[in-house]
Structures are given as C-alpha cells and as structure tokens.
Amino acid sequence: MNDWVIPQDWSGYSPEQHAMWDTLFSRQLEMLQDRATAAFMEGIDVLRMSKPGIPDFAELSQRLHNATGWTVVAVPGLIPDEVFFENLANRRFVAGRFIRSPEQIDYLQEPDVFHDVFGHVPLLVHPVFADYMQAYGQGGLRAMKFGSIHRLARLYWYTVEFGLIRDAHGLKLYGAGIVSSHGESLYALGSDVPSRLQFDLKRVMRTEYRIDAYQRNYFVIDSFDELLRQTLDTDFAPLYAELAGLADIEVDTILSSDRVLNRGTGSRTGP
Ligand SMILES: [Fe+2]
C-alpha cells in the first residue's frame, strides 16, 4: 500500500519559518513547565527539541528510534484513515511539514508541523505511550472492518489529542491538541467551564466532540499503563456491536454513572 510519505524538504524552510517555530516553542515550553506531565518534558529533553528551528525529521527520527523504535515521517496534510492507521501500526508517526503563518499563530484549522511534532512526538519517547499509539493504529485497521472508525476516533480525540492525566504531581496535560495550544493549555487546567471526568473507554467512545472550540469535556487517566491496559484488554468487536445500539452522548452532558472530578459550569445532567 502507498504510505503517502513524502520528503520533509528541511532545507526548503525559510529563516522566517524557523523563527515561527522558535516563537511557538519558547512560548509553549515556558507555559508547560508546571502544566505538562513529566513524560512530555522528558521527551523534549531526550529528543533535544530545544535545538533552534523546525526539527529535521531525519535527526529527530534517529533519536526517537533509539528510544522506542518510532520514526517521524512527512505526509501532505490529511491522509486516508487506512494509511494513517497503517503508519501508526508500523510505529511511523505521520506529520504535516508546513508551518503556520504569523496570522495563524493562535488558531489554525489543519494541523501543522508545530502541532504534529511539538504536540505529539515527545510522548512517543515514553515506552508505554509508544505502545498505546501502535495499538491504536492496529485497532484502527480492525475498526474499519466494523464501520466503527468514528467511535474509535473519539478515543484518539479524548486521549492522544485532549487527554489529561492525574500523575504524582496533580492534574497535568498530555494531549497534543492542548499542549500545542497556548490558550487551551491555560483553559484545560484552569477554567471552570469544562467538565473533567474520569476516563472510561466505553463512555468516551459514545461521546461527541467539537472541533471548532475549546473542549467542554476532558477525560482524565491515572497513568499511561492504565490507558494501554484498558485498550488491550477490551474486546472491541462486541463493544462496537453494543455501542451501535446506544445513543451518542452530547458534549456538556454528565451521566449519573460518570465519575466527576470537576463539574463544568455549562454542563447538564443527561439521561
Ligand atoms: Fe494531532
């Protein structure tokens, strides 16, 4: 199968583009010191991502491969689901190579190299998270056969992109969509608007999400080990069959079965 991988063309970046990375990097790194989970900061260190400029994927991949066998490859924007899953299943993280313009510094619709590389790659140094991402890719290939990609995608959304973790130092960030966003890094931990609920695999897979605004629900895990264990121990085929008969849960809805860590100011009690 065509893996859609293209050259990063690192030497083609302009000084302004490297400077944009540096601006985003220093702003986020400072913000995340006491907000991101320790594994994220360790990943930044191990990969020596504080080296100025947009990372060269070849160099980054070498360090990452030494740590957990993953590599980072460039793709031209959004790619078919099957190709995305196939790459993850083979421990290849696919990243966009373009970087946002100065006008897009705080918001852009399509993930750029800062979101993909700064947001996602540091945690791939963590052996358990690295296994979780591969398991997700393998699970995605299976989900395609059940027509259940949209349910599995919610798992990715509420963990890999917008997950929170309660580690030894309290509530911390690990989702790439949060850690690569200045505004959402503040909001996800500090705002009283969103609800923070204990992670539950089945609940998450029923929960809708919004792509156009900060999240109204965050799901909190206790550890990456627990996340990987729940994922590997779940038999997804009967779960998909069960979920097909259950209504989706709207954002802002709290169920009586939820373990609520913080109830958001805008949330409603659901059926
Ligand atoms: Fe992402």
Short mmCIF file of C-alpha atoms and ligand atoms in Angstrom, two decimals:
data_model
loop_
_atom_site.label_atom_id
_atom_site.label_comp_id
_atom_site.label_asym_id
_atom_site.label_seq_id
_atom_site.Cartn_x
_atom_site.Cartn_y
_atom_site.Cartn_z
CA MET A 1 0.00 0.00 0.00
CA ASN A 2 1.16 3.55 -0.73
CA ASP A 3 2.16 5.05 2.63
CA TRP A 4 1.78 8.64 1.35
CA VAL A 5 5.17 9.55 2.82
CA ILE A 6 6.91 12.50 1.17
CA PRO A 7 10.29 14.14 1.83
CA GLN A 8 10.21 16.80 4.55
CA ASP A 9 12.48 19.01 2.43
CA TRP A 10 14.00 20.50 5.56
CA SER A 11 16.45 22.70 3.64
CA GLY A 12 13.47 24.37 1.95
CA TYR A 13 12.28 26.12 5.12
CA SER A 14 12.91 29.87 5.23
CA PRO A 15 14.51 31.68 8.19
CA GLU A 16 11.08 33.17 8.94
CA GLN A 17 9.56 29.71 9.14
CA HIS A 18 12.24 28.52 11.55
CA ALA A 19 11.70 31.70 13.58
CA MET A 20 7.98 30.93 13.80
CA TRP A 21 8.79 27.52 15.26
CA ASP A 22 11.16 29.14 17.79
CA THR A 23 8.50 31.64 18.86
CA LEU A 24 5.89 28.92 19.36
CA PHE A 25 8.38 26.59 21.04
CA SER A 26 9.66 29.04 23.64
CA ARG A 27 6.19 30.30 24.47
CA GLN A 28 4.81 26.79 24.98
CA LEU A 29 7.82 25.39 26.79
CA GLU A 30 7.61 28.05 29.44
CA MET A 31 3.86 27.58 29.78
CA LEU A 32 4.16 23.81 30.10
CA GLN A 33 6.90 23.62 32.78
CA ASP A 34 4.42 23.01 35.57
CA ARG A 35 1.43 22.05 33.44
CA ALA A 36 2.53 19.13 31.23
CA THR A 37 3.10 15.66 32.59
CA ALA A 38 6.76 14.85 33.30
CA ALA A 39 6.93 12.30 30.47
CA PHE A 40 6.24 15.06 27.95
CA MET A 41 9.06 17.26 29.25
CA GLU A 42 11.40 14.26 29.31
CA GLY A 43 10.58 13.59 25.66
CA ILE A 44 11.52 17.17 24.76
CA ASP A 45 14.85 16.61 26.52
CA VAL A 46 15.65 13.18 25.10
CA LEU A 47 14.87 14.37 21.57
CA ARG A 48 16.82 17.61 22.16
CA MET A 49 13.95 19.56 20.75
CA SER A 50 15.18 22.81 22.27
CA LYS A 51 17.66 23.00 19.39
CA PRO A 52 16.50 26.09 17.44
CA GLY A 53 14.46 25.78 14.29
CA ILE A 54 11.96 23.33 12.87
CA PRO A 55 13.27 19.85 13.68
CA ASP A 56 14.80 17.85 10.86
CA PHE A 57 12.68 14.68 10.81
CA ALA A 58 15.71 12.52 9.92
CA GLU A 59 17.61 13.65 13.01
CA LEU A 60 14.52 13.53 15.21
CA SER A 61 13.69 10.05 13.97
CA GLN A 62 17.14 8.78 14.83
CA ARG A 63 16.80 9.80 18.46
CA LEU A 64 13.21 8.64 18.68
CA HIS A 65 14.05 5.30 17.07
CA ASN A 66 16.80 4.75 19.62
CA ALA A 67 14.28 5.31 22.40
CA THR A 68 11.20 3.36 21.27
CA GLY A 69 11.57 2.30 17.64
CA TRP A 70 9.26 5.04 16.31
CA THR A 71 10.09 7.37 13.43
CA VAL A 72 8.52 10.62 12.20
CA VAL A 73 7.60 10.90 8.52
CA ALA A 74 6.15 13.76 6.49
CA VAL A 75 2.81 13.49 4.70
CA PRO A 76 0.92 16.05 2.60
CA GLY A 77 -1.78 17.11 5.07
CA LEU A 78 -4.76 14.88 5.72
CA ILE A 79 -4.40 11.30 4.51
CA PRO A 80 -6.89 8.42 4.23
CA ASP A 81 -7.74 6.71 7.54
CA GLU A 82 -6.33 3.40 6.44
CA VAL A 83 -2.96 4.96 5.61
CA PHE A 84 -2.90 6.80 8.93
CA PHE A 85 -3.63 3.60 10.88
CA GLU A 86 -1.19 1.55 8.83
CA ASN A 87 1.62 4.00 9.57
CA LEU A 88 0.86 4.03 13.31
CA ALA A 89 0.67 0.24 13.38
CA ASN A 90 4.22 0.27 11.99
CA ARG A 91 5.44 2.84 14.52
CA ARG A 92 5.63 5.66 11.99
CA PHE A 93 4.17 8.94 13.16
CA VAL A 94 2.87 10.98 10.25
CA ALA A 95 3.38 14.73 10.47
CA GLY A 96 2.50 17.72 8.33
CA ARG A 97 5.57 19.61 7.17
CA PHE A 98 4.13 23.10 6.71
CA ILE A 99 4.21 25.69 9.48
CA ARG A 100 1.51 28.23 10.29
CA SER A 101 1.85 31.85 9.21
CA PRO A 102 2.16 34.72 11.72
CA GLU A 103 -1.57 35.47 11.26
CA GLN A 104 -2.39 31.91 12.33
CA ILE A 105 -0.23 31.88 15.44
CA ASP A 106 -3.13 31.18 17.80
CA TYR A 107 -5.53 29.30 15.60
CA LEU A 108 -5.36 27.17 12.52
CA GLN A 109 -7.69 24.53 11.16
CA GLU A 110 -5.27 22.00 9.80
CA PRO A 111 -2.52 20.56 11.99
CA ASP A 112 0.88 21.99 11.09
CA VAL A 113 4.38 20.79 11.94
CA PHE A 114 4.27 22.52 15.32
CA HIS A 115 1.10 20.73 16.37
CA ASP A 116 2.23 17.40 14.95
CA VAL A 117 5.84 17.40 16.10
CA PHE A 118 5.89 19.51 19.26
CA GLY A 119 2.45 18.24 20.32
CA HIS A 120 2.69 14.55 19.52
CA VAL A 121 6.27 13.40 19.25
CA PRO A 122 7.69 13.94 22.79
CA LEU A 123 5.36 11.36 24.33
CA LEU A 124 6.44 8.75 21.77
CA VAL A 125 9.64 8.55 23.84
CA HIS A 126 7.58 7.06 26.68
CA PRO A 127 7.58 3.27 26.12
CA VAL A 128 4.01 2.70 27.28
CA PHE A 129 2.55 5.63 25.37
CA ALA A 130 4.54 4.48 22.33
CA ASP A 131 2.86 1.06 22.59
CA TYR A 132 -0.54 2.68 23.05
CA MET A 133 -0.14 4.62 19.79
CA GLN A 134 0.81 1.47 17.91
CA ALA A 135 -2.14 -0.40 19.45
CA TYR A 136 -4.38 2.44 18.33
CA GLY A 137 -3.17 2.05 14.73
CA GLN A 138 -3.76 -1.70 14.85
CA GLY A 139 -7.19 -1.09 16.39
CA GLY A 140 -8.00 1.40 13.65
CA LEU A 141 -7.34 -1.14 10.92
CA ARG A 142 -9.72 -3.53 12.68
CA ALA A 143 -12.34 -0.82 13.32
CA MET A 144 -12.56 -0.19 9.56
CA LYS A 145 -13.99 -3.68 9.14
CA PHE A 146 -16.76 -2.90 11.64
CA GLY A 147 -17.61 0.54 10.24
CA SER A 148 -16.74 1.96 13.66
CA ILE A 149 -13.94 4.38 12.92
CA HIS A 150 -15.91 7.35 14.18
CA ARG A 151 -16.23 5.69 17.61
CA LEU A 152 -12.58 4.76 17.78
CA ALA A 153 -11.67 8.28 16.64
CA ARG A 154 -13.29 9.60 19.83
CA LEU A 155 -10.82 7.56 21.83
CA TYR A 156 -7.96 9.26 19.97
CA TRP A 157 -9.59 12.64 20.40
CA TYR A 158 -10.11 12.37 24.15
CA THR A 159 -6.71 10.80 24.88
CA VAL A 160 -4.00 11.49 22.30
CA GLU A 161 -5.35 14.95 21.41
CA PHE A 162 -7.13 16.25 24.50
CA GLY A 163 -6.21 13.95 27.37
CA LEU A 164 -5.47 14.96 30.94
CA ILE A 165 -3.58 12.80 33.43
CA ARG A 166 -3.56 12.77 37.21
CA ASP A 167 0.07 11.98 37.95
CA ALA A 168 2.15 12.16 41.14
CA HIS A 169 2.16 15.98 40.88
CA GLY A 170 -1.56 16.51 40.34
CA LEU A 171 -3.67 17.15 37.27
CA LYS A 172 -1.45 17.57 34.18
CA LEU A 173 -1.69 17.91 30.41
CA TYR A 174 -0.64 15.29 27.89
CA GLY A 175 -2.93 15.66 24.84
CA ALA A 176 -1.23 17.12 21.77
CA GLY A 177 -4.14 19.40 20.92
CA ILE A 178 -3.77 21.01 24.32
CA VAL A 179 0.00 21.19 24.72
CA SER A 180 0.43 22.73 21.27
CA SER A 181 -2.18 25.42 22.02
CA HIS A 182 -1.33 28.40 24.19
CA GLY A 183 -4.95 29.18 25.01
CA GLU A 184 -6.13 25.64 25.65
CA SER A 185 -3.12 24.84 27.88
CA LEU A 186 -4.40 27.52 30.24
CA TYR A 187 -8.07 26.69 29.85
CA ALA A 188 -7.84 22.89 30.19
CA LEU A 189 -6.38 23.08 33.69
CA GLY A 190 -7.60 26.46 34.87
CA SER A 191 -11.08 27.17 33.56
CA ASP A 192 -14.26 26.24 35.45
CA VAL A 193 -16.24 25.94 32.18
CA PRO A 194 -15.30 22.37 31.10
CA SER A 195 -16.09 19.19 32.99
CA ARG A 196 -13.26 16.86 33.98
CA LEU A 197 -14.40 13.25 34.13
CA GLN A 198 -12.61 10.05 34.98
CA PHE A 199 -11.63 8.24 31.79
CA ASP A 200 -13.89 5.35 30.83
CA LEU A 201 -13.28 3.71 27.47
CA LYS A 202 -16.89 2.89 26.63
CA ARG A 203 -18.17 6.29 27.77
CA VAL A 204 -15.54 8.09 25.71
CA MET A 205 -16.43 6.15 22.58
CA ARG A 206 -20.05 7.35 22.89
CA THR A 207 -19.12 10.99 23.42
CA GLU A 208 -19.35 13.59 20.69
CA TYR A 209 -16.70 16.27 20.44
CA ARG A 210 -16.32 19.70 18.97
CA ILE A 211 -13.56 20.69 16.65
CA ASP A 212 -14.28 24.42 16.48
CA ALA A 213 -13.76 25.49 20.10
CA TYR A 214 -12.08 24.52 23.35
CA GLN A 215 -13.37 21.23 24.75
CA ARG A 216 -16.28 21.05 27.19
CA ASN A 217 -15.30 17.60 28.47
CA TYR A 218 -11.88 16.36 29.40
CA PHE A 219 -11.30 12.75 30.38
CA VAL A 220 -8.65 12.10 32.99
CA ILE A 221 -6.47 8.99 33.11
CA ASP A 222 -4.41 7.87 36.10
CA SER A 223 -1.47 6.54 34.09
CA PHE A 224 -0.43 5.53 30.59
CA ASP A 225 -0.19 1.94 31.86
CA GLU A 226 -3.86 2.03 32.78
CA LEU A 227 -4.78 3.52 29.38
CA LEU A 228 -2.83 0.87 27.50
CA ARG A 229 -4.22 -1.92 29.68
CA GLN A 230 -7.84 -0.85 29.18
CA THR A 231 -7.24 -0.66 25.44
CA LEU A 232 -5.52 -4.03 25.13
CA ASP A 233 -7.96 -5.81 27.48
CA THR A 234 -11.03 -4.62 25.62
CA ASP A 235 -12.57 -6.86 23.02
CA PHE A 236 -13.65 -4.18 20.58
CA ALA A 237 -15.86 -6.29 18.28
CA PRO A 238 -18.64 -6.87 20.86
CA LEU A 239 -18.12 -3.34 22.17
CA TYR A 240 -18.79 -1.85 18.72
CA ALA A 241 -21.92 -4.01 18.43
CA GLU A 242 -23.12 -2.78 21.82
CA LEU A 243 -22.33 0.87 21.06
CA ALA A 244 -24.25 0.72 17.77
CA GLY A 245 -27.40 0.30 19.85
CA LEU A 246 -26.67 3.14 22.27
CA ALA A 247 -27.29 6.84 21.75
CA ASP A 248 -24.30 9.15 21.44
CA ILE A 249 -23.67 11.47 24.36
CA GLU A 250 -23.64 15.18 23.64
CA VAL A 251 -20.85 17.39 24.89
CA ASP A 252 -21.79 19.15 28.14
CA THR A 253 -23.76 16.12 29.34
CA ILE A 254 -22.99 14.44 32.64
CA LEU A 255 -24.34 10.95 33.25
CA SER A 256 -25.26 9.57 36.66
CA SER A 257 -22.64 6.86 36.06
CA ASP A 258 -19.81 9.37 35.46
CA ARG A 259 -17.04 9.82 37.98
CA VAL A 260 -16.98 13.60 38.01
CA LEU A 261 -13.74 15.25 39.09
CA ASN A 262 -14.95 18.78 38.28
CA ARG A 263 -18.37 19.62 37.02
CA GLY A 264 -18.23 22.30 34.36
CA THR A 265 -20.34 25.42 34.77
CA GLY A 266 -22.14 24.79 31.47
CA SER A 267 -22.89 21.11 31.92
CA ARG A 268 -26.29 19.45 32.05
CA THR A 269 -27.40 16.21 33.64
CA GLY A 270 -28.08 13.60 30.99
CA PRO A 271 -30.44 10.65 30.67
FE FE B 1 -2.97 15.90 16.40
#
